[in-house]
CSV table of C-alpha atoms and ligand atoms in Angstrom, one decimal:
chain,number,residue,atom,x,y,z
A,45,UNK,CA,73.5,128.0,293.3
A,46,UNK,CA,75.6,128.0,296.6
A,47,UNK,CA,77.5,131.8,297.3
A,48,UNK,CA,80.1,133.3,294.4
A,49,UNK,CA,82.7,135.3,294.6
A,50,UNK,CA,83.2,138.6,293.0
A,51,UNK,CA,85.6,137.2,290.7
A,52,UNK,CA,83.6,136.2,287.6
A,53,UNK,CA,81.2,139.3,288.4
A,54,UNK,CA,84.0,142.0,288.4
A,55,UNK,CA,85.2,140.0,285.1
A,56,UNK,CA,82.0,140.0,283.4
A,57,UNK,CA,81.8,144.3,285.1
A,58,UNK,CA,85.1,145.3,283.6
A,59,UNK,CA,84.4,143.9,280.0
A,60,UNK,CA,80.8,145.0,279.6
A,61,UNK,CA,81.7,148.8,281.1
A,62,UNK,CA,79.0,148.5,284.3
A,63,UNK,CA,79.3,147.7,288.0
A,64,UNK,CA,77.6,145.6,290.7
A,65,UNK,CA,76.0,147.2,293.7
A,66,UNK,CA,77.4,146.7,297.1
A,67,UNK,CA,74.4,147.5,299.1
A,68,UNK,CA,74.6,147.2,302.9
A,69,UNK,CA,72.4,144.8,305.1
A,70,UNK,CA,71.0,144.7,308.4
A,71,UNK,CA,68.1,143.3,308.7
A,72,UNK,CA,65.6,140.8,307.1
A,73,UNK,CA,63.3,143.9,304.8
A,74,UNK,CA,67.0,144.9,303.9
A,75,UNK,CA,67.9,142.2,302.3
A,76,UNK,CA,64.2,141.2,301.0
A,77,UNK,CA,64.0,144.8,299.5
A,78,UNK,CA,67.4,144.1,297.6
A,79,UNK,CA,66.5,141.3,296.3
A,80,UNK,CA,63.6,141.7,294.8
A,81,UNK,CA,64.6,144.5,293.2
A,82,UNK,CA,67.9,142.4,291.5
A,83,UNK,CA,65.8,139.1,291.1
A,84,UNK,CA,63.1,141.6,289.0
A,85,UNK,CA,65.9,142.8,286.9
A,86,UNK,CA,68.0,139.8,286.7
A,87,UNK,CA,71.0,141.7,288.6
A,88,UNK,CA,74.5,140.2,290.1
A,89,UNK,CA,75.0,141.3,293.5
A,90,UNK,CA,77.1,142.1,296.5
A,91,UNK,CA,75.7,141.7,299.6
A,92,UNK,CA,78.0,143.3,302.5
A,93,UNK,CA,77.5,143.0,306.1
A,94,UNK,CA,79.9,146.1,308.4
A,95,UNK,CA,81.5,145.3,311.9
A,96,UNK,CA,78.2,147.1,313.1
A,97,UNK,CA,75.8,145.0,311.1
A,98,UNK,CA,77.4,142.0,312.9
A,99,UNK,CA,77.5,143.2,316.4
A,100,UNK,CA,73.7,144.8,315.1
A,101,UNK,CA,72.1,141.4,313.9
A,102,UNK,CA,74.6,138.9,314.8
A,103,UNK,CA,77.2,137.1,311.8
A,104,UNK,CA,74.8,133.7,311.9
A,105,UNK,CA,71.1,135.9,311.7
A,106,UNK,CA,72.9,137.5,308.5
A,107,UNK,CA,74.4,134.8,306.9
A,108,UNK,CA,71.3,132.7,306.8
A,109,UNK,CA,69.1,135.8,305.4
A,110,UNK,CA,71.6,135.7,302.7
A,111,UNK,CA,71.2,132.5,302.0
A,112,UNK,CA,68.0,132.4,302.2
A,113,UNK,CA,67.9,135.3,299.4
A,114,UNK,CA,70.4,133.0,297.2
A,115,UNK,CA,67.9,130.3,297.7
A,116,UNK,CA,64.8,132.4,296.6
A,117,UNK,CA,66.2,134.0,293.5
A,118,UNK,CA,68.8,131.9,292.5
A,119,UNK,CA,70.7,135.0,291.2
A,120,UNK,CA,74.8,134.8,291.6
A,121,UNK,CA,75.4,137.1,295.3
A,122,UNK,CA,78.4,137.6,297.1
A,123,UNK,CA,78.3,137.9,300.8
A,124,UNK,CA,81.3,140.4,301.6
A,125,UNK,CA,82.8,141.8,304.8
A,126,UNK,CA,82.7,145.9,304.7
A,127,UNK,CA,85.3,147.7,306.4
A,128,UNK,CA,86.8,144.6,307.9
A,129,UNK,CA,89.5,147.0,310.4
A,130,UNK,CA,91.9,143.7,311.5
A,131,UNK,CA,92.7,140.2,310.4
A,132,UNK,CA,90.6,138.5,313.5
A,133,UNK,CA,86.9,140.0,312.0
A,134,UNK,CA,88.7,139.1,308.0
A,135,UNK,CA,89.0,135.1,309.6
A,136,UNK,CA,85.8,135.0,311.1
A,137,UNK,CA,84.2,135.9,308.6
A,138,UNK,CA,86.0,133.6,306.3
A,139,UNK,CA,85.6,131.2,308.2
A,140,UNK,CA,82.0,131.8,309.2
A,141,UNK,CA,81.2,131.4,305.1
A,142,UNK,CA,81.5,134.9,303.2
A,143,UNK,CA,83.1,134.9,299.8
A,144,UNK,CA,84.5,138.1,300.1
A,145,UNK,CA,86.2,140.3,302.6
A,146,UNK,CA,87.9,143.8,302.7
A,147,UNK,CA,91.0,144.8,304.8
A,148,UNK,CA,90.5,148.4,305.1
A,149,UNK,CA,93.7,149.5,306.7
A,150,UNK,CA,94.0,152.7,304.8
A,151,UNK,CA,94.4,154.9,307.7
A,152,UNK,CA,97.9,152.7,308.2
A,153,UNK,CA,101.0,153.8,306.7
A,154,UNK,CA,101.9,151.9,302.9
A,155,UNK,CA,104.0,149.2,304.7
A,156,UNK,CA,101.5,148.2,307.3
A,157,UNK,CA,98.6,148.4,304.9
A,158,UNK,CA,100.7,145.9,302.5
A,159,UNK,CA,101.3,143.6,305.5
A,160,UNK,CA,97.9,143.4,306.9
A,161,UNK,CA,96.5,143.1,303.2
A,162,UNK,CA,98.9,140.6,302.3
A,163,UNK,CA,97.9,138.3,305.9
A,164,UNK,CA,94.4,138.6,305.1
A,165,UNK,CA,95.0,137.9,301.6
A,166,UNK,CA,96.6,134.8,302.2
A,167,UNK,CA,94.2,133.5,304.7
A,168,UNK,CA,91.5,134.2,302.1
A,169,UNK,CA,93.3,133.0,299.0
A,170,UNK,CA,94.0,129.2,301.1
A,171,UNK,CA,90.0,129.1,301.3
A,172,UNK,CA,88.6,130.4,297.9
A,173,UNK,CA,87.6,133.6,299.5
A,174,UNK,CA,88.8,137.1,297.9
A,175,UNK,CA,89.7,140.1,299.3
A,176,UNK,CA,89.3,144.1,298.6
A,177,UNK,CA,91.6,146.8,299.9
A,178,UNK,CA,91.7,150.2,300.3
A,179,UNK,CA,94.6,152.9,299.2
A,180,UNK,CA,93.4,156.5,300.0
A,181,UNK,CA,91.4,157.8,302.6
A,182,UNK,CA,87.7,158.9,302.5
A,183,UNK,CA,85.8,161.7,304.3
A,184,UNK,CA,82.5,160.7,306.2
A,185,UNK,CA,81.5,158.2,308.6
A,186,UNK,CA,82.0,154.6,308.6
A,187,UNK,CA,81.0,152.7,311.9
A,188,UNK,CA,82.6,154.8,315.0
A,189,UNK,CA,85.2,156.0,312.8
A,190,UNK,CA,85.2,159.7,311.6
A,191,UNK,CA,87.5,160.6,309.4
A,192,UNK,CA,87.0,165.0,308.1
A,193,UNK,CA,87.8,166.1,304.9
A,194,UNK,CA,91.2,168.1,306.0
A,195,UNK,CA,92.1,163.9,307.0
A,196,UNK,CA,91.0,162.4,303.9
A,197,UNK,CA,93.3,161.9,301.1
A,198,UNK,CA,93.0,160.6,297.6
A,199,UNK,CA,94.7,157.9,296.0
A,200,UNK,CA,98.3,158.2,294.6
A,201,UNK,CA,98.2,156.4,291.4
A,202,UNK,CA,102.2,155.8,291.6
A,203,UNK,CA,101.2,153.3,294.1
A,204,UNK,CA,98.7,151.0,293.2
A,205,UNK,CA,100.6,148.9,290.7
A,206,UNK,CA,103.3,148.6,293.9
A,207,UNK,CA,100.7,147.7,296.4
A,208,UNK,CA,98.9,144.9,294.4
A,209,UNK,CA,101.3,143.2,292.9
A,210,UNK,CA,102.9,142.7,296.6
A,211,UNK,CA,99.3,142.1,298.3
A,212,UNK,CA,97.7,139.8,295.5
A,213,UNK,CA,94.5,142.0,296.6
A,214,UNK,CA,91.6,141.2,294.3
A,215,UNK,CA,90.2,144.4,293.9
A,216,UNK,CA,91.5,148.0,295.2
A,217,UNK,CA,88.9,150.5,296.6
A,218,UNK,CA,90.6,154.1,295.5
A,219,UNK,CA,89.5,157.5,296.9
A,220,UNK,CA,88.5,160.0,294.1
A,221,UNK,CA,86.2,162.5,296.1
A,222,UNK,CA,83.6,160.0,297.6
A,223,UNK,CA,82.7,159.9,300.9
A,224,UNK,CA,80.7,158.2,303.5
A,225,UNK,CA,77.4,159.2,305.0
A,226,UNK,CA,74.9,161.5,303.9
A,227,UNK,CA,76.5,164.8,304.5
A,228,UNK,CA,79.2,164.3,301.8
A,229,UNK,CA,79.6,167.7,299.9
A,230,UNK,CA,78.6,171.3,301.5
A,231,UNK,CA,75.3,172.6,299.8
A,232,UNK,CA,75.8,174.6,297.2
A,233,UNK,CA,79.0,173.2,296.4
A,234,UNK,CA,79.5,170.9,293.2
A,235,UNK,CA,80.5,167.8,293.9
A,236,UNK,CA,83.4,166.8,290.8
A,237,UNK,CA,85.2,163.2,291.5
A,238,UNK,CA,88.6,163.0,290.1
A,239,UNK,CA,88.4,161.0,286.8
A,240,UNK,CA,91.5,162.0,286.1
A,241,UNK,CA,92.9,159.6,288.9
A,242,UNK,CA,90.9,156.8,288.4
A,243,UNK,CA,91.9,157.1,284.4
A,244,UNK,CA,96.0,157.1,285.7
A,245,UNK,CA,94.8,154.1,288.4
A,246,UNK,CA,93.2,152.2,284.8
A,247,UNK,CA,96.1,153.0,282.9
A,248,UNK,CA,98.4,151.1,285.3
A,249,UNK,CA,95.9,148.4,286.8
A,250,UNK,CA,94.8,147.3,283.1
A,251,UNK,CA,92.1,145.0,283.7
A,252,UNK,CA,92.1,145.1,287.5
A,253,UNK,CA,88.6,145.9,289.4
A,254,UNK,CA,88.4,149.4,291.1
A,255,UNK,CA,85.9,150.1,294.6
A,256,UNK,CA,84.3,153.0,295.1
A,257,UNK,CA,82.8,153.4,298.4
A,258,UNK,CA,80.9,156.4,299.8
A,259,UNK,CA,78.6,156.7,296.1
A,260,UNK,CA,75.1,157.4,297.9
A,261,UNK,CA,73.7,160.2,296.3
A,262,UNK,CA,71.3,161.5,299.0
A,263,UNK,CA,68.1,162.0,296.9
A,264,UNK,CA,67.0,165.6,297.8
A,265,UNK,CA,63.3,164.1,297.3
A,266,UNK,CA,63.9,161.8,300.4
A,267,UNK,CA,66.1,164.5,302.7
A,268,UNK,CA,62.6,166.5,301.8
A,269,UNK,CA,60.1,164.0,303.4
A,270,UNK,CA,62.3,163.1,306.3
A,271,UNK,CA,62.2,167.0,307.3
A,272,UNK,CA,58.8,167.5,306.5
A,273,UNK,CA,57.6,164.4,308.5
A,274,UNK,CA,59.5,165.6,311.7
A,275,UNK,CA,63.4,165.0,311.0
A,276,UNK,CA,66.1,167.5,310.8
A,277,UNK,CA,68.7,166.6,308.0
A,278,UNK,CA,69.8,169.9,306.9
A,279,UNK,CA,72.5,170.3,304.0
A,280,UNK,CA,72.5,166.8,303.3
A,281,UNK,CA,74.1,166.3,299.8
A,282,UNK,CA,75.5,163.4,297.7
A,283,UNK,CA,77.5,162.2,294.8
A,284,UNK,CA,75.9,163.1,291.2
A,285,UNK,CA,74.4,160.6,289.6
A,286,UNK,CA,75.8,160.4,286.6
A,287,UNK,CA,79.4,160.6,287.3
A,288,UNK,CA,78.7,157.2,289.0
A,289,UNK,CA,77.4,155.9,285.8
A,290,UNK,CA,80.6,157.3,284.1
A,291,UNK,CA,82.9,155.6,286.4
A,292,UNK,CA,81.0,152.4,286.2
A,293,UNK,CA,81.9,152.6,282.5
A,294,UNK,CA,85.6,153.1,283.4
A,295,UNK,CA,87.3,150.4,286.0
A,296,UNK,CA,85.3,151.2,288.9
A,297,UNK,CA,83.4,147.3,289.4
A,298,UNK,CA,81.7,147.8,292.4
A,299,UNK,CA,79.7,150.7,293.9
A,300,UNK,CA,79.5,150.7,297.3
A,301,UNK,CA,75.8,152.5,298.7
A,302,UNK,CA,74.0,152.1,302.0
A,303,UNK,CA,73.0,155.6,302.9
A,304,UNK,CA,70.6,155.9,300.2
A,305,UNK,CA,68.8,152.9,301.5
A,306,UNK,CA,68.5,154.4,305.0
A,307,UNK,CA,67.2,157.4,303.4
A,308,UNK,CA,64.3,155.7,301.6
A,309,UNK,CA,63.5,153.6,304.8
A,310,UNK,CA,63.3,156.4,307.0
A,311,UNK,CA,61.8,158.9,304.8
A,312,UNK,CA,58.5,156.0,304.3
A,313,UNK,CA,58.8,155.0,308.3
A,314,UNK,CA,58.4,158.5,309.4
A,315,UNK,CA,55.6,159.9,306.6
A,316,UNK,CA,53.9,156.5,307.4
A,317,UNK,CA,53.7,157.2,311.2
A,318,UNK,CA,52.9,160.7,310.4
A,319,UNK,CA,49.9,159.4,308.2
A,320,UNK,CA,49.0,156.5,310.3
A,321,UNK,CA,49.7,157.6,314.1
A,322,UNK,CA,47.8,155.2,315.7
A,323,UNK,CA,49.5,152.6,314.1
A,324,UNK,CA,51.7,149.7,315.7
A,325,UNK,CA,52.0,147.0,313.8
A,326,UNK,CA,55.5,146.6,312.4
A,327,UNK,CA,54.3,144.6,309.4
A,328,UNK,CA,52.0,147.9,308.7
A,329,UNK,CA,55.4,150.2,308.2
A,330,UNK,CA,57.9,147.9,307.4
A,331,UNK,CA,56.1,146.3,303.9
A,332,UNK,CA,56.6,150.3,302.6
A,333,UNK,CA,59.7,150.7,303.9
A,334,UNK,CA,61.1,147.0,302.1
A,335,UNK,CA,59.5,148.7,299.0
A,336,UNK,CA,61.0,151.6,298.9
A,337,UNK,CA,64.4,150.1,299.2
A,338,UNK,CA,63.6,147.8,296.3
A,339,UNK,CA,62.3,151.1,294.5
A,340,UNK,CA,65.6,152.6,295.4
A,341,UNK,CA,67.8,149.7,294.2
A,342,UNK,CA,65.8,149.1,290.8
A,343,UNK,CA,66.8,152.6,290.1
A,344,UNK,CA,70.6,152.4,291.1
A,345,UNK,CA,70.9,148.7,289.1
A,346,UNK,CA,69.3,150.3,286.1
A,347,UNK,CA,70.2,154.1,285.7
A,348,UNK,CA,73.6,154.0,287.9
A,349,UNK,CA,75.6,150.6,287.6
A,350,UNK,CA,73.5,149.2,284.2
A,351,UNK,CA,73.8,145.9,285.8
A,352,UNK,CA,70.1,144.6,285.0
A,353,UNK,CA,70.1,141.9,282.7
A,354,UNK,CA,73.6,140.7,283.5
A,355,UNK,CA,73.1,137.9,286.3
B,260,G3H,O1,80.8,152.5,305.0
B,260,G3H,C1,80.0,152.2,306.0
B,260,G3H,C2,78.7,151.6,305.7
B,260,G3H,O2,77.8,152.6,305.4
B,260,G3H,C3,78.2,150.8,306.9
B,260,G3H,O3,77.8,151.6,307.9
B,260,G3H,O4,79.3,150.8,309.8
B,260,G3H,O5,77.2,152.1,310.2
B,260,G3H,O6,77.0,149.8,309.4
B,260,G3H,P1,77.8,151.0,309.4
B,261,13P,P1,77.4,155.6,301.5
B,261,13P,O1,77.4,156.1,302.9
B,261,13P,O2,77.7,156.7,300.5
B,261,13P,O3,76.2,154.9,301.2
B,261,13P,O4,78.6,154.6,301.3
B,261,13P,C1,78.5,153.3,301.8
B,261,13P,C2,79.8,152.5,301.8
B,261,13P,O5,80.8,153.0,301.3
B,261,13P,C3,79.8,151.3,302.5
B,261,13P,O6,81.1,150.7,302.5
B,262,ZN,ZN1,82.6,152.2,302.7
């Protein structure tokens, strides 16, 4: 089975109340870790590369680890575009053989966003490719950009009918109260997304997929091992659980997490050099660190999205 698109996927999602995982990839244990996890549970996924995984590992490198993972499982994966910040990186990667992009030019004004979207989208739509957008604005990190909470903004629901209907987006990532990175919430706090947007966004988008992006949930478990094994993460905290699974229920079709996967691969690099300092053989650190991201991705397919068993 060559590369899908998300369209079938989000279909399949929407009906069955559950969502695919959007995990992030940068390298070749990445991508093995993910897939072994999703090929064990017979899992749909995304697979999406940033503008700093490219200029990282280089668009070919990537693309052919991806296929090479389509080849091995034969589950349906998307290879998707995250953060795409102008049409030149959306076209090169369309053209370049990804099945999915995302024009994130929420930090534009409504009319700029609607053009740009609406360029990309008919670039994409000319080549069978499909494209996500973005209305709202997160907190966190995302490559060099850095946006605080005081910047973010959430989505208005009044205008997400407006904005797709005159993009043709296939799927709008919405800000309820995620973020990116792993310092989302202070400690302490309780993190509480707004349901009560994504419910108006459902009520007027019938049938249409939702993104969420920034859903890591910064396992305290990991945050603990990375100290204890000579890190310094203090006050790192993430988004519950189980309000991910109840949004995956909803309209939400895709769940966007990458820090989590960091997490587990530092956490096992540095308690295995810690253990093992004499060690040097990447093989020796890296086959723990590929399992715990498939550990870490077996979880999120079965207790968060509930997308096992739906390839
Ligand atoms: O939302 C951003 C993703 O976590 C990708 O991060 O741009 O550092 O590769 P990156
Ligand atoms: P996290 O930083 O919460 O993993 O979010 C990842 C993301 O949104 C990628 O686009
Ligand atoms: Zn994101």
């Amino acid at each position: 089975m060559p590369l899908v698109t998300t369209k079938e996927m989000f279909k399949k999602a929407y009906k069955g109340g559950y969502a695919i995982g959007a995990f992030n990839v940068n390298n070749m244990e990445i991508v093995q870790g993910i897939t072994e996890a999703a090929a064990d549970l017979n899992a749909p996924l995304i697979l999406q590369v940033s503008k700093g995984a490219r200029a990282y590992a280089n668009h070919t490198y990537l693309m052919k680890l991806v296929e090479a993972a389509v080849e091995e499982t034969g589950l349906p994966i998307a290879l998707h575009l995250d953060h795409g910040d102008s049409f030149d990186i959306c076209k090169s990667c369309i053209d370049g053989g990804f099945t999915s992009v995302m024009i994130d030019a929420s930090s534009k004004s409504f009319e700029d966003n609607i053009a740009l979207t609406r360029q990309v989208v008919e670039y994409a739509h000319d080549r069978g490719v499909v494209v996500e957008a973005e209305l709202g604005t997160l907190a966190g990190i995302e490559d060099d950009v850095n946006v605080s909470a005081e910047d973010s903004s959430y989505t208005r629901p009044e205008d997400v009918q407006e904005f797709v209907e005159r993009t043709g987006c296939d799927s709008l990532a919405i800000a309820i109260g995620t973020s990116h990175g792993a310092y989302k919430f202070k400690p302490g706090t309780k993190p509480q997304l707004r349901f009560d947007i994504l419910e108006d966004v459902e009520r007027r988008l019938p049938g249409f997929p939702i993104v969420l992006h920034g859903s890591s949930s910064v396992p305290q478990e990991f945050v603990k091992i990375i100290n204890e094994n000579g890190g310094n993460m203090p006050g790192a905290i993430g988004v519950p659980e189980d309000q991910l699974r109840r949004a995956a229920s909803m309209a939400v079709c895709k769940i966007n997490i990458d820090s989590d996967l960091r997490l587990a691969m530092t956490a096992t690099i540095r308690k295995y050099f810690n253990d093992h300092p004499d060690h040097f053989d990447p093989r020796q650190y890296l086959k723990p660190a590929r399992a715990a991201i498939k550990d870490m991705v077996a979880h999120k397919l079965v207790d968060v999205l509930g997308c096992d068993g739906k390839a």
